[in-house]
PDB file of C-alpha atoms and ligand atoms in Angstrom:
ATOM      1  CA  UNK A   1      29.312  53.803 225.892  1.00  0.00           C
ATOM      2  CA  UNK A   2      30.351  57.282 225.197  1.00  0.00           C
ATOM      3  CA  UNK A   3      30.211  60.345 228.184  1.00  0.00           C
ATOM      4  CA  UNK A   4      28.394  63.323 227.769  1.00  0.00           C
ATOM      5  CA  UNK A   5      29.343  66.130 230.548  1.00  0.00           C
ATOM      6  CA  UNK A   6      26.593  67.907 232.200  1.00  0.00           C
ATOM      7  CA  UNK A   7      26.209  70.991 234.870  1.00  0.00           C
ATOM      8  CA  UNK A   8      24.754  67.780 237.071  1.00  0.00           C
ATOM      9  CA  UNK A   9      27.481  65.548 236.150  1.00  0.00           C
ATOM     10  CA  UNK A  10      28.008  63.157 233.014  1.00  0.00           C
ATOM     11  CA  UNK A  11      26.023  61.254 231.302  1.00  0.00           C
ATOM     12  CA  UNK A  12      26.627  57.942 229.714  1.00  0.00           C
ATOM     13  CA  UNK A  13      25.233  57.406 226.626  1.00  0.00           C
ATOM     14  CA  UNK A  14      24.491  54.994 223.508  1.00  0.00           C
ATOM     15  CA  UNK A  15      24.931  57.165 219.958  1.00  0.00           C
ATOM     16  CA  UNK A  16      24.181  55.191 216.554  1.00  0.00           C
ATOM     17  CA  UNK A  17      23.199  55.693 213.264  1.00  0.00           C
ATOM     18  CA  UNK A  18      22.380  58.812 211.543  1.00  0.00           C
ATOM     19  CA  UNK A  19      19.617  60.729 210.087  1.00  0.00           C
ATOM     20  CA  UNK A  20      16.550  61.856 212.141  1.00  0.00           C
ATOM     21  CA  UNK A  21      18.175  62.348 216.150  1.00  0.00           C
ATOM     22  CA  UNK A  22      15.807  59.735 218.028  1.00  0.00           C
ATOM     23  CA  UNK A  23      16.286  60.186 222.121  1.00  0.00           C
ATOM     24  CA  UNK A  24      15.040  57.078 224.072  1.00  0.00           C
ATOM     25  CA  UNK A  25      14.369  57.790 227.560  1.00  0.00           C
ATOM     26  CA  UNK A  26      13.975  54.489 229.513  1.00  0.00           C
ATOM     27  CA  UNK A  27      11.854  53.844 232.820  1.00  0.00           C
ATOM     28  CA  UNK A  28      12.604  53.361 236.154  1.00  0.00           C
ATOM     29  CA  UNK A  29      14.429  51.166 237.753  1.00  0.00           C
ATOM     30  CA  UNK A  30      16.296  50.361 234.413  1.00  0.00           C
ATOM     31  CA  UNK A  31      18.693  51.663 231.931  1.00  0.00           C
ATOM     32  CA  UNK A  32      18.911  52.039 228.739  1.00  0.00           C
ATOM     33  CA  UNK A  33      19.196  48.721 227.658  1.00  0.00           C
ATOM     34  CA  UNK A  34      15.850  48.211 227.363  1.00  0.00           C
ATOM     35  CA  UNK A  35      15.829  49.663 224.102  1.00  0.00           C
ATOM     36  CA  UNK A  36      18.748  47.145 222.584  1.00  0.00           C
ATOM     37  CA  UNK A  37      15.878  46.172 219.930  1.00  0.00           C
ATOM     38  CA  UNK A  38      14.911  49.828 219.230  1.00  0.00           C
ATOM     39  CA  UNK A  39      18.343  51.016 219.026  1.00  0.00           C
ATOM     40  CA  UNK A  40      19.502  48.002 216.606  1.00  0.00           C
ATOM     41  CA  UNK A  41      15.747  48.752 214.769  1.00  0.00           C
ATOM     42  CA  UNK A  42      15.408  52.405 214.307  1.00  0.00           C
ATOM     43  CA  UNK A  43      19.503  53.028 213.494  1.00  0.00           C
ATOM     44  CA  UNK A  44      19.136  51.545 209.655  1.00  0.00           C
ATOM     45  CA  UNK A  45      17.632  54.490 209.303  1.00  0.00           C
ATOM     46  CA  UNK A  46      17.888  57.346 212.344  1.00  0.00           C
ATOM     47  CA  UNK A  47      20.428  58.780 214.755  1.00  0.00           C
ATOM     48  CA  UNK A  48      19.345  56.844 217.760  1.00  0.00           C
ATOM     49  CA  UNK A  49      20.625  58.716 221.110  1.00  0.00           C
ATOM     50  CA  UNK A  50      20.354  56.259 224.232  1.00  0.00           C
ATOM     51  CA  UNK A  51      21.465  57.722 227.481  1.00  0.00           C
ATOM     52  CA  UNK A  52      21.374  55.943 230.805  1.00  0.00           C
ATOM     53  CA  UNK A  53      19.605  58.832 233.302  1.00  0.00           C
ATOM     54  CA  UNK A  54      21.376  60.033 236.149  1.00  0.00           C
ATOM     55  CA  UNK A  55      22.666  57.304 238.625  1.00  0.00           C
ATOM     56  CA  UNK A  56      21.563  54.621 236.433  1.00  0.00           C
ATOM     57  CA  UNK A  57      22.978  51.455 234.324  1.00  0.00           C
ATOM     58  CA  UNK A  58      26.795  53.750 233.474  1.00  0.00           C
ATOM     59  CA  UNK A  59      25.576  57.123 234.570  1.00  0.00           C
ATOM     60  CA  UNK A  60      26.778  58.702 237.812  1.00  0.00           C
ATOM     61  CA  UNK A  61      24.173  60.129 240.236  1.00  0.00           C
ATOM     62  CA  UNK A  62      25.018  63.528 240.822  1.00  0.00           C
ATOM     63  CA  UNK A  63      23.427  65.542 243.163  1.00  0.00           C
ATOM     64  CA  UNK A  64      20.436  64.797 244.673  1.00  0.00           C
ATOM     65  CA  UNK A  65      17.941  67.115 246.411  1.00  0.00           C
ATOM     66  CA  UNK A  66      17.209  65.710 249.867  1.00  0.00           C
ATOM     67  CA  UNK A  67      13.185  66.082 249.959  1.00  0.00           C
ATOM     68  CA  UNK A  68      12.204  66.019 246.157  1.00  0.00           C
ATOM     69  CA  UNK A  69      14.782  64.064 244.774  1.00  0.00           C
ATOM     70  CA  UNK A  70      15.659  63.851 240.850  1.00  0.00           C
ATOM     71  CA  UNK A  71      12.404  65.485 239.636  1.00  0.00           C
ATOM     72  CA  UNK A  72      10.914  64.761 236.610  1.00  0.00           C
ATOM     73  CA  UNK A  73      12.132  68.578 235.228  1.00  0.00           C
ATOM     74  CA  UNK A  74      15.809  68.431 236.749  1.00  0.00           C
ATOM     75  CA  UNK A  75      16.118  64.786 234.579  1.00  0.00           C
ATOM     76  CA  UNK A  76      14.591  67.212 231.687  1.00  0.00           C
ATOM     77  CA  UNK A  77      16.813  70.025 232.221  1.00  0.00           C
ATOM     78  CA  UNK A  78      19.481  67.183 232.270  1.00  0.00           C
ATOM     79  CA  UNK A  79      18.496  65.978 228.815  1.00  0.00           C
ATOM     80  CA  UNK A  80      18.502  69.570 227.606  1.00  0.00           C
ATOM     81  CA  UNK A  81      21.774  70.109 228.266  1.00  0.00           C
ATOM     82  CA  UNK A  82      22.858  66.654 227.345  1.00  0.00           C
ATOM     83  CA  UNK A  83      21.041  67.709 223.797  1.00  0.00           C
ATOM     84  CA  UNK A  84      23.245  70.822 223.678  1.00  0.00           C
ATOM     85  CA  UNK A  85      26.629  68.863 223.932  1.00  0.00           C
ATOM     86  CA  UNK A  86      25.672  66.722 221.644  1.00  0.00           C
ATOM     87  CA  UNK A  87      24.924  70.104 219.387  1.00  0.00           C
ATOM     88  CA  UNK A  88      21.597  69.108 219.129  1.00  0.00           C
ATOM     89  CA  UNK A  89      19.941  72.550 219.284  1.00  0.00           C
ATOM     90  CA  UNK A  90      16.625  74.158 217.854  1.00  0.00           C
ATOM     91  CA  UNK A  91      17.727  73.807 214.380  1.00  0.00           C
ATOM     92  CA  UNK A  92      17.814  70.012 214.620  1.00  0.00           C
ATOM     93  CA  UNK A  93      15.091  69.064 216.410  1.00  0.00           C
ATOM     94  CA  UNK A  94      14.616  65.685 217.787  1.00  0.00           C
ATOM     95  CA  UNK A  95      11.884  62.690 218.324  1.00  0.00           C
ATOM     96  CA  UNK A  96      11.584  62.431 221.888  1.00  0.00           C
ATOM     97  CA  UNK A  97      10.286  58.619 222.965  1.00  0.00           C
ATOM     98  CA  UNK A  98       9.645  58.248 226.552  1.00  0.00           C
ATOM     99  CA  UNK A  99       8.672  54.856 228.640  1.00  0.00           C
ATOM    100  CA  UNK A 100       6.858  55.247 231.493  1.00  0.00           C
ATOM    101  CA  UNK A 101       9.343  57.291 233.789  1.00  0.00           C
ATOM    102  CA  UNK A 102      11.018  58.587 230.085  1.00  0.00           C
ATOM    103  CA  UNK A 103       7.262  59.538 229.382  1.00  0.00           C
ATOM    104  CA  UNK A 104       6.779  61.614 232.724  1.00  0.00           C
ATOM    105  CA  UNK A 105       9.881  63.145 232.085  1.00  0.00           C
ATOM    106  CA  UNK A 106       8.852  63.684 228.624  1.00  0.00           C
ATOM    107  CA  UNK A 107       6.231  65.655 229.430  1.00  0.00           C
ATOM    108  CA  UNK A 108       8.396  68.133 231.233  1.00  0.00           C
ATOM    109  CA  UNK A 109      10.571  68.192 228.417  1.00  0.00           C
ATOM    110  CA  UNK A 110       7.749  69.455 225.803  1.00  0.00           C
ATOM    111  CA  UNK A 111       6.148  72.032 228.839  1.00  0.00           C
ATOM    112  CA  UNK A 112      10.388  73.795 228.760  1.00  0.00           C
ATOM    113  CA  UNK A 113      11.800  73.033 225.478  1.00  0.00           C
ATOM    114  CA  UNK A 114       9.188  72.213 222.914  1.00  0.00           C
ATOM    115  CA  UNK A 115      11.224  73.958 220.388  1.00  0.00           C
ATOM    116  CA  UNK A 116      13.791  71.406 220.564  1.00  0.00           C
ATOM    117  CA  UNK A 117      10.854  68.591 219.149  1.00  0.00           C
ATOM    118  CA  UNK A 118      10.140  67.185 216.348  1.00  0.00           C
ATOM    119  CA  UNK A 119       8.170  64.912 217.594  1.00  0.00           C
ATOM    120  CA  UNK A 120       6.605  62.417 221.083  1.00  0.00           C
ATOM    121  CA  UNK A 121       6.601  59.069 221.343  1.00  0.00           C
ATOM    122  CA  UNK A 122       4.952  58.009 224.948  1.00  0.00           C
ATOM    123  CA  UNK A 123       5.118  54.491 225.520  1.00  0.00           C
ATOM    124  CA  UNK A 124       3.285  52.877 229.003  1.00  0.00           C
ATOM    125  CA  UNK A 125       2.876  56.436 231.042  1.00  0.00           C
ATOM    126  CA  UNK A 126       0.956  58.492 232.762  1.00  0.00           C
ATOM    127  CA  UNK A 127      -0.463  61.924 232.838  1.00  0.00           C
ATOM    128  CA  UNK A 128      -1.703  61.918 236.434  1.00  0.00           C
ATOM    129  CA  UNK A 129      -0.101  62.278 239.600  1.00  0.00           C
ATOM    130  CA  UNK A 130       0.267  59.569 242.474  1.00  0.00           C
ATOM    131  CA  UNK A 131      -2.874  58.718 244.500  1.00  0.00           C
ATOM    132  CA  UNK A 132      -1.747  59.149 248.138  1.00  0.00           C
ATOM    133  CA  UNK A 133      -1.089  55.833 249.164  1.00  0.00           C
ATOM    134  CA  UNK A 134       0.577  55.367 245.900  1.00  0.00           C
ATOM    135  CA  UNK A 135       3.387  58.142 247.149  1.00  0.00           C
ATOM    136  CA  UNK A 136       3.754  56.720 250.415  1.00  0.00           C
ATOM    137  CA  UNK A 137       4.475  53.655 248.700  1.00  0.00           C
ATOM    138  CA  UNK A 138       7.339  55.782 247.003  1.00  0.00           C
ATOM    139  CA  UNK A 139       8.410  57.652 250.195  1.00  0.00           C
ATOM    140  CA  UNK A 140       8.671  53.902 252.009  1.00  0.00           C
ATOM    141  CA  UNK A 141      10.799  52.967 249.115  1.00  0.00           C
ATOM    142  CA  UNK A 142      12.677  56.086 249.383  1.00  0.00           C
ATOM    143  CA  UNK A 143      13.453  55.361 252.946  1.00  0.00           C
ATOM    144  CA  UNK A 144      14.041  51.843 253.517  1.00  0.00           C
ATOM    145  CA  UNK A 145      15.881  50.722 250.112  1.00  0.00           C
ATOM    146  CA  UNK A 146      19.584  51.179 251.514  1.00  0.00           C
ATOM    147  CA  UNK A 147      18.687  48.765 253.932  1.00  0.00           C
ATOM    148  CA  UNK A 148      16.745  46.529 251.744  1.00  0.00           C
ATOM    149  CA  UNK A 149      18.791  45.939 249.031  1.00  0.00           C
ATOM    150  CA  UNK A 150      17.941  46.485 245.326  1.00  0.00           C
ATOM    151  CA  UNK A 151      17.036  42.591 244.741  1.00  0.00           C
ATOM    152  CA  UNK A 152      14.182  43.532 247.259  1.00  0.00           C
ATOM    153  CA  UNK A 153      12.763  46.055 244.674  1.00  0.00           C
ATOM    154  CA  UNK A 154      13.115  43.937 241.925  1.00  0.00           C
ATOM    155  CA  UNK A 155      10.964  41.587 243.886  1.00  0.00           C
ATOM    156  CA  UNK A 156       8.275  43.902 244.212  1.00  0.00           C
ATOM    157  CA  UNK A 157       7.928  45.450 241.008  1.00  0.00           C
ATOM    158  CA  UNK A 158       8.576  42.633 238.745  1.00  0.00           C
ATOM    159  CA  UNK A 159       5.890  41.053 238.723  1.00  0.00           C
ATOM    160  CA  UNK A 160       3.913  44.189 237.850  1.00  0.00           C
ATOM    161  CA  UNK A 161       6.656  45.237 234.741  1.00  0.00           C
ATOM    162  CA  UNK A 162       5.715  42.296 232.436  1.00  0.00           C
ATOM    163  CA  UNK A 163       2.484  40.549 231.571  1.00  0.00           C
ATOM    164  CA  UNK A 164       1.002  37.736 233.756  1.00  0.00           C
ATOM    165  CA  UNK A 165       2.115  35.009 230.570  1.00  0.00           C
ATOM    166  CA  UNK A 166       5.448  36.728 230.211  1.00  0.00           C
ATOM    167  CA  UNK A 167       7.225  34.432 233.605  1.00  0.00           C
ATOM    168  CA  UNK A 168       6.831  31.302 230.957  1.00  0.00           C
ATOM    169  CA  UNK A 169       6.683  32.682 227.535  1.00  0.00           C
ATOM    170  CA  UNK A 170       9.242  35.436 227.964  1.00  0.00           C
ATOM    171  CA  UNK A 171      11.711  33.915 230.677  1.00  0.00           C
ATOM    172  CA  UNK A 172      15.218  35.989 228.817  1.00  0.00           C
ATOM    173  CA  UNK A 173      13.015  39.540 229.440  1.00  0.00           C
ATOM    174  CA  UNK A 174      11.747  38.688 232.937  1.00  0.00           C
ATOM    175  CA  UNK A 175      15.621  37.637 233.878  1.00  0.00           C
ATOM    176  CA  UNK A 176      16.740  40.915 232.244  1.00  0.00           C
ATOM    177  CA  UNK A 177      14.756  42.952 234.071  1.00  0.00           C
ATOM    178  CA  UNK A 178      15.800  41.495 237.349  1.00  0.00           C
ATOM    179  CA  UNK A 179      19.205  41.942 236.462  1.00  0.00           C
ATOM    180  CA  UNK A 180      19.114  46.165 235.743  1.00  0.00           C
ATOM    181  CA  UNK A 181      16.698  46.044 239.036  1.00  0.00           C
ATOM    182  CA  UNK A 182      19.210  44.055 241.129  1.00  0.00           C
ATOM    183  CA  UNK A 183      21.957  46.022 239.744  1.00  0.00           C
ATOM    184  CA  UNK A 184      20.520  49.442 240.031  1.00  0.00           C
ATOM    185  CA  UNK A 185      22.214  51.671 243.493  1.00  0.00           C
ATOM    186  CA  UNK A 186      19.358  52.272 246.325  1.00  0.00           C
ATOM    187  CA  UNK A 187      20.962  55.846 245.687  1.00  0.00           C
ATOM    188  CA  UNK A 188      19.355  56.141 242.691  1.00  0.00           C
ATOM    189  CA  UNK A 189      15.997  54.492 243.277  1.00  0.00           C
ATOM    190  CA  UNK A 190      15.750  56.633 246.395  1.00  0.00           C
ATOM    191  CA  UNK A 191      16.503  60.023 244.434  1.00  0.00           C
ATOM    192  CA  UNK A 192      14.165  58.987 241.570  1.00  0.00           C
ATOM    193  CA  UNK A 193      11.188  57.492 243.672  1.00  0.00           C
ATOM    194  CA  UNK A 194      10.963  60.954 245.549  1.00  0.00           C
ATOM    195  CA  UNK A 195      11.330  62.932 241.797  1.00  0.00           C
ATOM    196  CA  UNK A 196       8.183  60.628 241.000  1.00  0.00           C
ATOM    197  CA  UNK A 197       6.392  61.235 244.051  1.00  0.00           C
ATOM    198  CA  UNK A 198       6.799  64.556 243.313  1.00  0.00           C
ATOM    199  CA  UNK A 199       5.432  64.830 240.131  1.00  0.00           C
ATOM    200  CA  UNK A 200       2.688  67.416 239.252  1.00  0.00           C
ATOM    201  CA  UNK A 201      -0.424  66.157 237.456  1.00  0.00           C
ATOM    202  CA  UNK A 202       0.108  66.957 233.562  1.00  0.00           C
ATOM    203  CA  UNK A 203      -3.763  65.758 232.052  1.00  0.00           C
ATOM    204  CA  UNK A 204      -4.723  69.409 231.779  1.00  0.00           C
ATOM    205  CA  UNK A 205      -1.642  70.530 229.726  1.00  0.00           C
ATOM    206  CA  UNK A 206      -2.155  67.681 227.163  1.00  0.00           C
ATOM    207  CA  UNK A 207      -4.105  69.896 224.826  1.00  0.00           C
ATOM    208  CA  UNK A 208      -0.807  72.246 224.183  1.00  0.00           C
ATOM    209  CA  UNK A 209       1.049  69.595 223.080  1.00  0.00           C
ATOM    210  CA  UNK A 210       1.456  70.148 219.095  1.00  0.00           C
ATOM    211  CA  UNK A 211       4.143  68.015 217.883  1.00  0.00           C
ATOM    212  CA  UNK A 212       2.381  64.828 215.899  1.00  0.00           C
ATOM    213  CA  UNK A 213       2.396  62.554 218.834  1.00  0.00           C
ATOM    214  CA  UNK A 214       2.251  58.307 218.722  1.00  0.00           C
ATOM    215  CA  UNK A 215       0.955  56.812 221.560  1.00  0.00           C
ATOM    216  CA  UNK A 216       1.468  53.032 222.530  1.00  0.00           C
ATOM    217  CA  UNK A 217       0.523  50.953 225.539  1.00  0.00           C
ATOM    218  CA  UNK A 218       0.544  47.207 226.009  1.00  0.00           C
ATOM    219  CA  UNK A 219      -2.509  45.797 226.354  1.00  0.00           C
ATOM    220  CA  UNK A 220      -1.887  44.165 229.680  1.00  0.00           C
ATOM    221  CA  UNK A 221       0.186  47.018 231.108  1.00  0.00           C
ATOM    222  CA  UNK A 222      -0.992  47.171 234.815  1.00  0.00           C
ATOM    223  CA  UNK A 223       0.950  50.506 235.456  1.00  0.00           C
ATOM    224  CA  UNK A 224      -0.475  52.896 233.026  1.00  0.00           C
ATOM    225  CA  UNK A 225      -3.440  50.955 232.009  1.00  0.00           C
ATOM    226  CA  UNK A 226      -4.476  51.457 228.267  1.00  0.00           C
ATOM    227  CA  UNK A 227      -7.888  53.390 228.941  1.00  0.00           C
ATOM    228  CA  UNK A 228      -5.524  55.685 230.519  1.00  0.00           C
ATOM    229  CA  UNK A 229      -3.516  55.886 227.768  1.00  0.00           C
ATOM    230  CA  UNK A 230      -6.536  55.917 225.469  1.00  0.00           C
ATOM    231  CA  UNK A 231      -7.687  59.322 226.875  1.00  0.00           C
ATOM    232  CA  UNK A 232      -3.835  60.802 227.222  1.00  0.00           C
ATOM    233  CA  UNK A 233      -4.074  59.992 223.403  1.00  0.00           C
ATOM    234  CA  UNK A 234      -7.559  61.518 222.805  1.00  0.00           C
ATOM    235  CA  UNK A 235      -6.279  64.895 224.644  1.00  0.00           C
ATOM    236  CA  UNK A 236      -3.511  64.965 222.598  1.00  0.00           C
ATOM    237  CA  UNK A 237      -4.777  67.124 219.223  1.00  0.00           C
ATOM    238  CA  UNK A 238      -2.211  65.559 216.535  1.00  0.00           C
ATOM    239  CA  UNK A 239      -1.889  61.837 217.998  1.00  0.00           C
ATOM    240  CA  UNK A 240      -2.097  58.046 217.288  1.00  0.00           C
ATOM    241  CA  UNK A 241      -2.678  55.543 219.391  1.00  0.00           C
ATOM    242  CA  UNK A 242      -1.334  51.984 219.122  1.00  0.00           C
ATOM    243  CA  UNK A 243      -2.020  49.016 221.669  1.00  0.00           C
ATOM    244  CA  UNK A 244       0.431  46.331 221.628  1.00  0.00           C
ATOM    245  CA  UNK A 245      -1.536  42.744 222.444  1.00  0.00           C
ATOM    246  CA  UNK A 246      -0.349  39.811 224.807  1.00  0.00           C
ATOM    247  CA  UNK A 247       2.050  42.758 226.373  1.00  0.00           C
ATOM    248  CA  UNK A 248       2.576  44.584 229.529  1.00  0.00           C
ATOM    249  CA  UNK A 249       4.099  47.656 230.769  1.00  0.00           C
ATOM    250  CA  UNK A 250       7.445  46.636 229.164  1.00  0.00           C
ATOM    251  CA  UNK A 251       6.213  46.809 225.391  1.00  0.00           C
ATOM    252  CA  UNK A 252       9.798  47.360 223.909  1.00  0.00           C
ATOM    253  CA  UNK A 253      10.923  44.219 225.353  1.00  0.00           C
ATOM    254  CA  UNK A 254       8.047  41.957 225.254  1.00  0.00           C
ATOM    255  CA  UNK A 255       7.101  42.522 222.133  1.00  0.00           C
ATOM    256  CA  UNK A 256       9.859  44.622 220.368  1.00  0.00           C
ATOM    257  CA  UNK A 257       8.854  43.764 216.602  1.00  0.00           C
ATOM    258  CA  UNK A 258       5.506  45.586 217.339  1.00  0.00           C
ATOM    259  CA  UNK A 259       6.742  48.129 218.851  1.00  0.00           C
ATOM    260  CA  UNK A 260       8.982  48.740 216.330  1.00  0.00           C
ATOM    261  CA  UNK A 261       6.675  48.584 213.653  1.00  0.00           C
ATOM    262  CA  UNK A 262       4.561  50.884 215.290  1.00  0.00           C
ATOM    263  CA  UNK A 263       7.455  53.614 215.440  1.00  0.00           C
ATOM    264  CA  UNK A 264       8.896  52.857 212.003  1.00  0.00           C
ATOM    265  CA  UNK A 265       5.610  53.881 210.399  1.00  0.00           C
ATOM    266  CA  UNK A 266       5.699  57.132 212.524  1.00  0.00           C
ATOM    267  CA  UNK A 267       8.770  57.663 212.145  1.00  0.00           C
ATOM    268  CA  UNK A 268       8.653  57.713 208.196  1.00  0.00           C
ATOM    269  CA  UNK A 269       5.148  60.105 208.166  1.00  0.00           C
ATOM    270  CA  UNK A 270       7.044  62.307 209.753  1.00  0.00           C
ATOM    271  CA  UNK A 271       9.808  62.757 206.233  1.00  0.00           C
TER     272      UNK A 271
HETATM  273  C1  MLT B   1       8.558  52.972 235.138  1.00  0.00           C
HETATM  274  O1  MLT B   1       8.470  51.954 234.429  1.00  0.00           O
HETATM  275  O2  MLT B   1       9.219  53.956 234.792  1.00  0.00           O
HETATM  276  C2  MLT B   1       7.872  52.977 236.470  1.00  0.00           C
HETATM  277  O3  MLT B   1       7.099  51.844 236.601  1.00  0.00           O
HETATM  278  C3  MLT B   1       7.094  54.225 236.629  1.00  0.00           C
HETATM  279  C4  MLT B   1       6.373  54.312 237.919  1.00  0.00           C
HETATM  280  O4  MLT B   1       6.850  53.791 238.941  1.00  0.00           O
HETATM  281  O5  MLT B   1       5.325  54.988 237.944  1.00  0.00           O
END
């Protein structure tokens, strides 16, 4: 992986192809290896920028703020300057795909630096905020993962990352997963649990969003359930929205041939 240095630090970073710049954003716990089919898809034909987010897979964590965290607009001001040292400014303006955690951070990233886009992909998110209990949830994590280990996390949210069928259909993705979750510092799941929990609630600014915008969910994704997605897609004024069968929140690695489809066809509307 290359290194990209940033006011926060460095980031480490997967650059291939060329054409179009591409910037996949992956989720949380995980790195951003779960876009090894995207990247080896989408670089026949783009310049597909994968960087691992602060204090995950290769990236150092940096500083951390002690009550909010990483927020979802310091990993976007993070990306921003990333963007500007790889001299990826205003005049070449890139597709910004987002999973889940990518996606929450994406939406910070329009709100700041729209200019910079050419375009949103937001795969699995959310637009609202945590219920209560689900930010205690987050805070509990927050508090108690130094002591309970990574593989303890992993435990917890596997089972909701995949769909129910995926333990015996998809055994490689479920064991992959475990692996970035049991490898992943409590440092950085503490510092990014309290960024989520503090994360505003971005329905109402959906309508502002202008970029031509594709949408995808898996249609088993217990995290950001499609009717969610449906209506983050119907707020949206210049979107698509594509729902991935037999898959749950991880689309890009349980079903990566429909998700690529999906963003090939965007991707070449957009030329
Ligand atoms: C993710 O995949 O990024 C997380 O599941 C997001 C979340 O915890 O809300």
């Amino acid at each position: 992986m290359k290194t990209a240095k940033i006011s926060t630090g460095e980031l480490a970073y997967i650059d291939r192809g060329a054409g179009q710049p591409i910037l996949l954003v992956h989720g949380f716990p995980l790195d951003y290896t779960m876009w090894d089919s995207q990247i080896e898809s989408l670089s026949k034909h783009s310049r597909v920028i994968a960087p691992d987010l602060r204090g995950f897979g290769q990236s150092p964590l940096g500083p951390v703020d002690p009550t909010h965290g990483i927020t979802m607009e310091r990993y976007a001001d993070d990306l921003a300057e990333f963007l500007d040292e790889l001299n990826l400014g205003v005049d070449q303006p890139i597709v910004f795909v987002g999973l889940s955690m990518g996606g929450y951070i994406a939406w910070q990233f329009v709100r700041k630096y729209a200019s910079r886009l050419r375009a949103l992909v937001l795969l699995d998110t959310r637009s609202l905020a945590d219920t209560d209990e689900a930010r205690a949830g987050r805070l509990k994590m927050a508090e108690n993962v130094a002591e309970w280990g990574s593989g303890r996390v992993a435990e917890m949210m596997g089972p909701k990352l995949v769909a129910p069928s995926a333990f015996e259909k998809k055994p490689a993705v479920v064991t992959a997963l475990r692996r970035v979750v049991e490898s992943t510092s409590p440092a950085a799941i503490a510092a990014a649990q309290r960024g989520l929990a503090a994360r505003p609630d971005m329905t109402s600014f959906l309508p502002q969003i202008r970029v031509p915008t594709l949408v995808i969910v898996g249609e088993e994704d217990a995290i950001s359930p499609p009717a969610e997605m449906q209506a983050i897609a119907a707020a949206i004024p210049n979107s698509e929205f594509v729902v991935i069968p037999n898959s749950g929140h991880m689309t890009t690695m349980e079903d990566p041939e429909s998700v690529n489809l999906a963003l090939t066809e965007f991707l070449s509307a957009l030329k």
